[in-house]
Amino acid sequence: MLEMLISVWNWMPDALQVLIKIVAIVAPLMLAVAYTTYAERKIISYMQVRIGPNRVGPRGWLQPIADAVKLMFKEIVIPTNASRFLFLIAPVLSIGPSLAAWAVIPFNDTLLLSSLDASLLYILALTSVGVYGVIIAGWASNSKYAMMGALRSAAQIVAYEIAMGFALVGVLMAAGSLNLHDIVIGQSGGLGSWYVWPLLPLFFVYFISGVAETNRAPFDVAEGESEIVAGFHVEYSGMAFAVFFLAEYANIILIAALTSILFFAGWLSPFQGFASLSGTALEFLMQPSIAWFLIKTSFFIFVFLWLRATFPRYRYDQIMRLGWKVFIPVTIFWLLVEAIMFLMKVGPWSASVAL
Amino acid sequence: MSFQEVIFYLFSLALLLSAGAVVVSRNTIYSALFLILTFFTTSAIWLLLQAEFLAITLILVYVGAVMVLFLFVVMMLDVNLARLKEGFIQYLPVALLVLVVMAAEMIMVVGSDKFSTEAYPLPVPKPADYSNTKELGSVLYTDFVLQFEIAAVILLVAIIAAIALTMRRRPNTKYQSPAKQVMVKKEDRLRVVKMDSE
């Protein structure tokens, strides 16, 4: 049976093989997105001593499916004098980049769609393109609230992208490569070799910028309910709104996955090279596995939800101040420190300097 | 025609059409969006030339940063098209003259022998493990390091100039000093008044 499947696979044309691989990445991703919404509602409920969704299916497990069905059967209302084409294409522009970025994410040593040499740059380019969905949605809606939300969101994303880019520069300096696969391999050697330790300030800057970039609480002024209703997607209903929603959660998962790859060694085990574990029943913990990647990613998704349940919304001028006046100087300073450590050959990267 | 040629002609067509639409379209937002499409198709053509680093950088810098700010400004402007069209006939001869001169110059430059297909032979396809990024970096930071540094200094001067233009003292802004806000204590704002119960 297995041999037959392998022969069928080899017989297929390349384009079809790639297509199947894309489906194999996107379908579980969409499922994960659906259940992230469920996880968000449940986790925040428990943090606020509520029960959360518990009606649809056992313990509310079917809630995301019920939500999806409901949204699918709703009418998509297009506002009068809205730019029809742009109004409808904006959600697609929003979700497209966040799905396309998964093309270069390595799940484990061999499981990745494309080993692009400049994959970190590719990710950075795609996340910066995602802002167009927001801007175009805000402009095409022909609504003041939507416009204000779009302007806020665009200014915020542009501001935090710079800090995010600098944080990534620190990672690629340490790894000596733009390839995500090589970046993970550069962190092999167990817990102590992860880039999070030498690059701790950059990790915090990167993750907080990621929260700001996805317009999540406490930086969700783009959809601040108390001031501008729902921000850029106030005029959207039905499936068009659902696509924006999916894009936001796909972005959360993407940022969480990237954090675990860039700073926490992706699929590598934290116990790699622990001599005391070898030979015992726990030896399997030392093996690199996709499970590590999924565990680390899930943890950072949880942190996203945790932040939302914990912090009140930032004031807008303070968001801008944090991005421009705190994060950018911190990253520039740490890049300087890293460069000096490079020259003095202190730190875990001294081996990778000899290119 | 090979598959690559089909893609090349497809993207070239999209590039020319969208570049034309930038000039022709009446709405400034549509113009800006067509300019973004132009950058995207250019980047796709660069990808066909196996220049993936430059292609991604084009999208990152121009689409991801420059055009966002551009669109941002254009969205907030109220462009009066009727006023812009005033004097169209009056300036037409000058415009035509400029057009003819520019077209002639471009034909002279591009049509010369230096740009012929003999001067530029077909690039040899690179092996799969060829790293575009590494190659570019090794040239940029060795042979062209001086030019690179000069470009960096020019950009720095431009940044400082732009900041200096906006950093004037405006006493009537309602700027709040975050440091002062953080330092505020309960005693500064709140006064508990003792009152006898009636």
XYZ file of C-alpha atoms in Angstrom:
553
model
C 0.000 0.000 0.000
C 2.695 2.466 1.049
C 4.880 1.562 -1.915
C 1.973 2.120 -4.250
C 1.370 5.560 -2.750
C 5.049 6.445 -3.142
C 5.036 5.356 -6.774
C 1.887 7.388 -7.411
C 3.573 10.370 -5.747
C 6.681 10.036 -7.920
C 4.570 9.697 -11.036
C 2.757 12.971 -10.414
C 4.021 16.138 -12.157
C 5.978 18.616 -10.038
C 3.268 21.255 -10.095
C 0.716 18.824 -8.677
C 3.151 17.692 -5.967
C 3.704 21.310 -4.883
C -0.042 21.904 -4.912
C -0.621 18.921 -2.612
C 2.143 20.148 -0.303
C 0.523 23.587 -0.140
C -2.820 22.017 0.774
C -1.063 19.902 3.396
C 0.240 23.112 5.008
C -2.764 25.400 4.592
C -5.515 22.965 5.634
C -4.093 22.235 9.123
C -3.263 25.948 9.411
C -6.883 26.909 8.773
C -8.011 24.344 11.322
C -5.505 25.777 13.785
C -6.827 29.273 13.067
C -10.395 28.144 13.741
C -9.429 26.542 17.013
C -7.279 29.515 18.023
C -10.473 31.564 18.117
C -12.013 28.899 20.341
C -8.876 28.773 22.507
C -8.929 32.545 22.832
C -12.507 32.595 24.079
C -11.980 29.688 26.459
C -8.650 30.861 27.891
C -9.826 34.421 28.442
C -13.011 33.050 29.992
C -11.123 30.952 32.493
C -8.835 33.890 33.292
C -11.931 35.962 34.015
C -13.645 33.179 35.995
C -16.250 32.515 33.321
C -16.966 29.316 31.403
C -16.933 30.623 27.847
C -18.481 28.845 24.861
C -19.982 25.552 26.084
C -23.194 25.015 24.101
C -22.174 23.724 20.663
C -20.850 20.205 20.915
C -19.147 18.675 23.964
C -17.479 21.504 25.957
C -18.172 23.833 23.042
C -15.677 22.106 20.726
C -17.842 22.679 17.665
C -18.191 26.410 18.342
C -15.726 27.533 15.588
C -17.603 25.438 13.031
C -20.902 26.952 14.104
C -19.359 30.426 13.808
C -18.021 29.676 10.342
C -21.385 28.364 9.142
C -23.144 31.400 10.547
C -20.772 33.829 8.839
C -20.960 31.963 5.544
C -24.727 32.359 5.318
C -24.732 36.053 6.140
C -25.110 38.664 3.459
C -22.056 40.675 2.408
C -23.308 44.248 2.524
C -21.445 46.636 0.262
C -21.831 50.267 1.382
C -23.170 52.820 -1.084
C -20.464 54.733 -2.954
C -17.891 52.220 -1.793
C -15.275 51.240 -4.315
C -16.708 47.801 -5.048
C -13.644 46.076 -6.438
C -11.264 47.363 -3.769
C -13.814 46.660 -1.053
C -13.975 43.007 -2.024
C -10.281 42.507 -2.734
C -9.096 44.007 0.582
C -9.792 40.879 2.701
C -7.937 38.771 0.131
C -4.946 41.125 0.277
C -5.062 40.773 4.020
C -5.026 36.970 4.213
C -2.842 36.279 1.157
C 0.519 37.361 2.600
C -0.092 35.679 5.949
C -0.676 32.353 4.183
C 2.104 32.811 1.612
C 4.646 33.333 4.397
C 4.203 29.688 5.435
C 5.941 28.597 2.232
C 9.350 29.046 3.869
C 8.565 27.989 7.456
C 10.564 24.838 8.264
C 8.522 22.399 10.384
C 11.431 20.059 10.918
C 14.722 19.169 9.285
C 13.178 17.969 6.032
C 9.573 19.122 6.210
C 9.425 22.457 4.417
C 7.924 23.624 1.163
C 10.733 25.843 -0.090
C 14.255 26.299 1.239
C 14.600 29.836 -0.058
C 18.016 31.343 0.588
C 16.604 34.740 1.561
C 13.648 33.337 3.478
C 13.889 35.757 6.408
C 13.774 38.657 3.969
C 10.840 37.019 2.196
C 8.909 36.808 5.479
C 9.704 40.427 6.276
C 8.553 41.519 2.814
C 5.292 39.590 3.058
C 4.397 40.804 6.540
C 4.946 44.360 5.358
C 2.652 43.790 2.371
C -0.166 42.670 4.693
C -0.825 46.286 5.684
C -2.404 46.980 2.288
C -5.455 44.895 3.137
C -6.076 47.185 6.096
C -5.447 50.449 4.249
C -7.519 49.508 1.207
C -10.367 48.187 3.357
C -10.455 51.437 5.297
C -10.410 53.615 2.211
C -12.795 51.556 0.080
C -15.473 51.372 2.805
C -16.364 55.050 2.362
C -16.775 55.432 6.105
C -15.048 57.776 8.544
C -14.622 55.141 11.247
C -13.067 52.709 8.810
C -10.768 55.427 7.505
C -9.590 56.369 10.997
C -9.004 52.726 11.852
C -6.997 52.196 8.675
C -4.841 55.266 9.304
C -4.135 54.223 12.877
C -3.337 50.692 11.877
C -1.086 51.695 8.990
C 0.890 54.169 11.106
C 1.298 51.567 13.814
C 2.398 48.778 11.484
C 4.927 50.993 9.713
C 6.349 52.167 13.050
C 6.775 48.707 14.537
C 8.060 47.148 11.346
C 11.320 49.075 11.714
C 11.959 47.757 15.224
C 10.977 44.276 14.061
C 13.374 44.468 11.126
C 16.234 45.529 13.394
C 15.482 42.652 15.773
C 15.678 40.269 12.810
C 19.002 41.820 11.782
C 20.321 40.715 15.179
C 19.192 37.155 14.508
C 20.741 36.995 11.072
C 23.997 38.433 12.426
C 24.087 35.645 14.996
C 23.202 32.924 12.493
C 25.208 34.293 9.585
C 22.379 33.315 7.277
C 19.017 34.527 5.979
C 17.777 30.959 5.611
C 15.330 29.942 8.360
C 16.540 26.338 8.215
C 20.150 27.410 8.800
C 19.051 29.761 11.578
C 17.510 26.827 13.470
C 20.530 24.598 12.816
C 22.760 27.373 14.177
C 20.970 27.054 17.524
C 21.587 23.327 17.975
C 23.111 22.226 21.260
C 20.223 22.389 23.697
C 18.605 25.054 25.810
C 21.781 27.095 26.342
C 22.493 27.579 22.649
C 19.227 29.247 21.774
C 19.469 32.784 20.434
C 17.013 34.020 23.029
C 19.814 34.290 25.632
C 22.378 36.417 23.815
C 19.604 38.346 22.047
C 17.196 38.720 24.980
C 16.344 42.421 24.384
C 15.824 41.729 20.684
C 13.507 38.857 21.537
C 11.311 41.120 23.661
C 11.327 43.830 21.004
C 10.470 41.286 18.321
C 7.615 39.691 20.196
C 6.038 42.960 21.364
C 6.400 44.370 17.843
C 4.715 41.203 16.609
C 1.790 41.880 18.933
C 1.608 45.459 17.663
C 1.972 44.359 14.058
C -0.989 41.996 14.288
C -3.058 44.769 15.915
C -3.715 42.662 18.984
C -4.434 43.804 22.509
C -2.956 45.845 24.198
C -2.110 47.558 20.882
C -5.508 47.092 19.222
C -6.378 50.774 18.824
C -7.009 50.072 15.137
C -10.266 48.513 16.229
C -10.764 50.351 19.504
C -14.426 49.712 20.196
C -14.810 52.658 22.520
C -13.720 55.223 19.925
C -14.099 53.966 16.371
C -16.478 50.995 16.689
C -14.523 48.245 14.937
C -11.960 50.197 12.982
C -11.084 49.353 9.414
C -13.513 46.427 9.059
C -16.572 48.179 10.508
C -18.424 48.011 7.164
C -17.663 44.355 6.527
C -20.121 41.566 7.172
C -20.464 37.859 6.514
C -17.616 36.012 4.853
C -15.697 39.207 3.978
C -15.448 39.976 7.686
C -14.571 36.345 8.429
C -11.607 36.534 6.055
C -10.216 39.528 7.971
C -10.713 37.574 11.149
C -8.905 34.551 9.718
C -6.047 36.781 8.545
C -5.600 38.210 12.035
C -5.387 34.765 13.619
C -3.187 33.388 10.838
C -0.840 36.306 11.547
C -0.798 35.464 15.251
C 0.160 31.880 14.495
C 2.793 33.074 12.033
C 4.405 35.443 14.546
C 4.351 32.700 17.206
C 5.948 30.204 14.796
C 8.598 32.724 13.759
C 9.425 33.548 17.368
C 9.943 29.875 18.119
C 12.120 29.449 15.017
C 14.242 32.572 15.354
C 14.831 32.611 19.095
C 13.831 29.168 20.422
C 15.419 26.787 17.901
C 12.221 25.622 16.165
C 12.064 21.851 16.030
C 15.219 21.220 18.105
C 14.864 19.749 21.556
C 15.682 21.881 24.612
C 17.303 18.789 26.169
C 19.632 18.169 23.249
C 23.024 17.088 24.578
C 21.872 16.498 28.168
C 24.145 13.605 29.135
C 22.096 12.710 32.216
C 19.067 11.863 30.054
C 20.718 9.483 27.613
C 20.110 5.809 28.348
C 17.076 6.532 30.509
C 13.419 6.170 29.580
C 13.299 9.886 28.824
C 15.870 9.622 26.042
C 13.211 10.376 23.406
C 13.039 13.926 24.810
C 16.470 14.637 23.358
C 15.392 13.976 19.783
C 14.539 16.877 17.477
C 10.917 16.630 16.435
C 8.084 18.646 14.924
C 6.349 18.264 18.289
C 8.843 20.693 19.861
C 8.054 23.226 17.163
C 4.324 22.859 17.759
C 4.699 23.080 21.536
C 6.796 26.240 21.330
C 4.427 27.823 18.803
C 1.385 26.960 20.932
C 3.043 28.559 23.935
C 3.532 31.855 22.111
C -0.046 31.777 20.827
C -1.068 31.365 24.462
C 1.065 34.396 25.387
C -0.844 36.446 22.796
C -4.139 35.521 24.467
C -2.660 35.985 27.927
C -1.583 39.529 27.054
C -5.062 40.314 25.830
C -6.646 39.145 29.090
C -4.106 41.015 31.212
C -3.388 44.493 29.859
C -5.646 47.474 29.214
C -5.429 49.157 25.834
C -2.514 51.544 25.247
C -3.162 55.187 24.509
C -2.353 55.945 20.878
C 0.464 58.443 21.403
C 2.085 56.042 23.847
C 2.068 53.280 21.241
C 3.893 55.550 18.835
C 6.329 56.634 21.539
C 7.090 53.019 22.465
C 7.728 52.064 18.851
C 9.884 54.976 17.781
C 11.566 56.198 20.941
C 12.051 53.030 22.992
C 12.248 49.999 20.718
C 14.352 51.409 17.904
C 17.085 52.768 20.248
C 17.070 49.467 22.187
C 17.557 47.423 19.021
C 20.258 49.727 17.638
C 22.118 49.607 20.946
C 21.923 45.830 21.113
C 23.126 45.483 17.526
C 26.137 47.574 18.553
C 26.737 45.321 21.563
C 26.416 42.274 19.338
C 28.878 43.680 16.823
C 31.418 44.329 19.584
C 30.912 40.803 20.935
C 31.447 39.566 17.411
C 34.779 41.348 17.155
C 35.902 40.188 20.566
C 34.720 36.656 19.698
C 32.637 36.267 22.847
C 29.304 34.530 22.640
C 27.891 31.455 20.978
C 28.302 32.790 17.444
C 32.086 32.940 17.431
C 32.126 29.599 15.583
C 29.838 30.801 12.831
C 31.938 33.881 12.033
C 34.269 31.944 9.749
C 32.097 31.859 6.654
C 7.798 29.558 -26.533
C 9.031 28.057 -23.319
C 7.132 28.329 -20.051
C 9.552 30.998 -18.799
C 8.998 33.125 -21.882
C 5.235 32.921 -21.448
C 5.589 34.132 -17.875
C 7.986 36.857 -18.943
C 5.634 38.225 -21.578
C 2.679 37.970 -19.210
C 4.425 39.977 -16.519
C 5.859 42.454 -19.024
C 2.377 43.087 -20.351
C 1.045 43.578 -16.820
C 3.982 45.869 -16.063
C 3.382 48.090 -19.092
C -0.382 48.217 -18.584
C -0.140 49.080 -14.896
C 2.602 51.669 -15.526
C 0.331 53.270 -18.107
C -2.607 53.151 -15.719
C -0.584 55.054 -13.101
C -0.542 58.045 -15.439
C -3.983 57.640 -16.974
C -6.249 56.827 -14.035
C -8.286 59.732 -12.659
C -8.320 58.709 -9.036
C -5.044 59.307 -7.194
C -5.601 56.263 -4.961
C -5.935 54.047 -8.024
C -2.768 55.614 -9.433
C -0.873 54.738 -6.271
C -2.269 51.199 -6.270
C -1.272 50.736 -9.913
C 2.222 51.928 -9.004
C 2.310 49.170 -6.365
C 1.258 46.649 -9.008
C 4.055 47.964 -11.217
C 6.588 47.298 -8.462
C 5.211 43.797 -7.955
C 5.457 42.857 -11.614
C 8.953 44.344 -11.827
C 9.936 42.194 -8.899
C 8.497 39.128 -10.633
C 10.595 39.873 -13.730
C 13.695 40.216 -11.541
C 12.859 36.826 -10.066
C 12.936 35.401 -13.584
C 16.466 36.802 -13.873
C 17.368 34.789 -10.729
C 17.897 37.992 -8.743
C 15.746 36.884 -5.826
C 17.469 39.044 -3.218
C 16.905 42.219 -5.214
C 13.344 41.168 -6.077
C 12.405 40.645 -2.435
C 14.190 43.846 -1.403
C 12.211 45.776 -4.010
C 8.965 44.562 -2.467
C 10.210 45.101 1.078
C 11.449 48.655 0.516
C 9.137 50.086 -2.121
C 5.901 48.183 -1.619
C 6.232 47.570 2.115
C 7.503 50.971 3.220
C 7.630 53.754 0.628
C 4.268 53.135 -1.003
C 2.483 52.662 2.328
C 3.501 56.173 3.337
C 2.670 57.443 -0.142
C -0.799 55.928 -0.029
C -1.198 57.254 3.478
C -0.637 60.828 2.309
C -2.668 60.475 -0.888
C -5.631 59.076 1.061
C -5.784 62.180 3.213
C -5.461 64.647 0.337
C -8.494 66.036 -1.400
C -7.243 66.443 -4.938
C -9.285 68.786 -7.067
C -9.062 67.295 -10.557
C -10.848 70.175 -12.274
C -8.237 72.641 -11.054
C -5.407 70.343 -12.059
C -6.738 70.149 -15.589
C -6.748 73.949 -16.023
C -4.346 75.134 -18.684
C -3.981 71.689 -20.239
C -4.061 73.071 -23.799
C -1.804 75.956 -22.848
C 0.999 73.677 -21.643
C 0.490 71.001 -24.291
C 3.186 72.258 -26.749
C 5.810 72.330 -23.986
C 4.798 68.854 -22.885
C 5.030 67.540 -26.450
C 8.479 69.088 -26.845
C 9.674 67.412 -23.646
C 8.147 64.137 -24.827
C 9.947 64.272 -28.170
C 13.290 65.127 -26.570
C 12.973 62.369 -23.985
C 11.889 59.788 -26.539
C 14.774 60.721 -28.818
C 17.268 60.474 -25.972
C 15.972 57.100 -24.895
C 16.027 55.748 -28.433
C 19.607 56.981 -28.836
C 20.741 55.367 -25.601
C 18.857 52.078 -25.760
C 19.236 51.699 -29.526
C 23.031 52.066 -29.460
C 25.402 49.127 -29.781
C 26.135 49.110 -26.054
C 22.658 47.808 -25.341
C 22.391 45.369 -28.232
C 21.833 41.672 -27.685
C 25.447 41.045 -28.731
C 26.738 43.217 -25.887
C 24.482 41.394 -23.422
C 24.604 37.655 -24.049
C 22.070 35.375 -22.405
C 23.034 34.894 -18.742
C 24.232 31.394 -17.917
C 21.730 29.654 -15.593
C 23.203 29.398 -12.116
C 23.440 26.070 -10.248
C 20.818 25.378 -7.585
C 23.138 26.048 -4.641
C 24.219 29.446 -5.994
C 23.554 32.051 -3.300
C 22.470 35.333 -4.755
C 22.529 37.008 -1.342
C 26.094 35.965 -0.533
C 27.344 36.992 -3.966
C 25.774 40.440 -3.704
C 27.084 40.949 -0.169
C 30.636 39.988 -1.077
C 30.673 42.532 -3.911
C 28.847 45.274 -1.998
C 31.119 45.191 1.038
C 34.441 44.789 -0.784
C 34.622 46.397 -4.228
C 31.878 48.971 -3.720
C 32.253 49.674 -0.015
C 33.020 53.370 -0.584
C 29.945 53.977 -2.699
C 27.909 52.029 -0.166
C 29.125 54.206 2.698
C 28.521 57.410 0.731
C 24.955 56.314 0.013
C 24.471 55.589 3.712
C 25.764 59.043 4.680
C 23.486 60.730 2.133
C 20.495 58.862 3.563
C 21.499 59.819 7.095
C 21.705 63.485 6.110
C 18.278 63.225 4.496
C 16.820 61.702 7.668
C 18.342 64.418 9.868
C 17.092 67.118 7.478
C 13.559 65.699 7.506
C 13.535 65.542 11.298
C 14.989 69.050 11.587
C 12.178 70.388 9.379
C 9.477 69.095 11.715
C 11.296 69.533 15.032
C 10.350 73.138 15.617
C 9.106 74.323 18.949
C 5.333 74.545 19.023
C 4.175 75.796 22.411
C 0.468 75.203 21.794
C 0.622 71.450 21.234
C -0.985 69.327 23.902
C 2.052 67.107 24.292
C 2.140 65.105 27.505
C 5.457 64.140 28.991
C 5.267 60.396 29.739
C 7.968 60.694 32.404
C 5.877 63.211 34.344
C 2.784 61.058 33.943
C 4.576 58.056 35.357
C 5.942 60.039 38.296
C 2.508 61.263 39.387
C 1.494 60.131 42.862
C -1.900 59.909 44.430
C -1.199 62.928 46.654
C -0.597 65.201 43.626
C -4.020 64.704 42.166
C -6.305 63.603 44.932
C -7.304 65.518 48.050
C -9.361 63.832 50.719
C -11.667 66.326 52.354
C -12.861 65.660 55.867
C -16.547 66.458 56.257
C -18.776 66.099 59.206
C -21.718 63.847 58.643
C -25.007 65.684 58.805
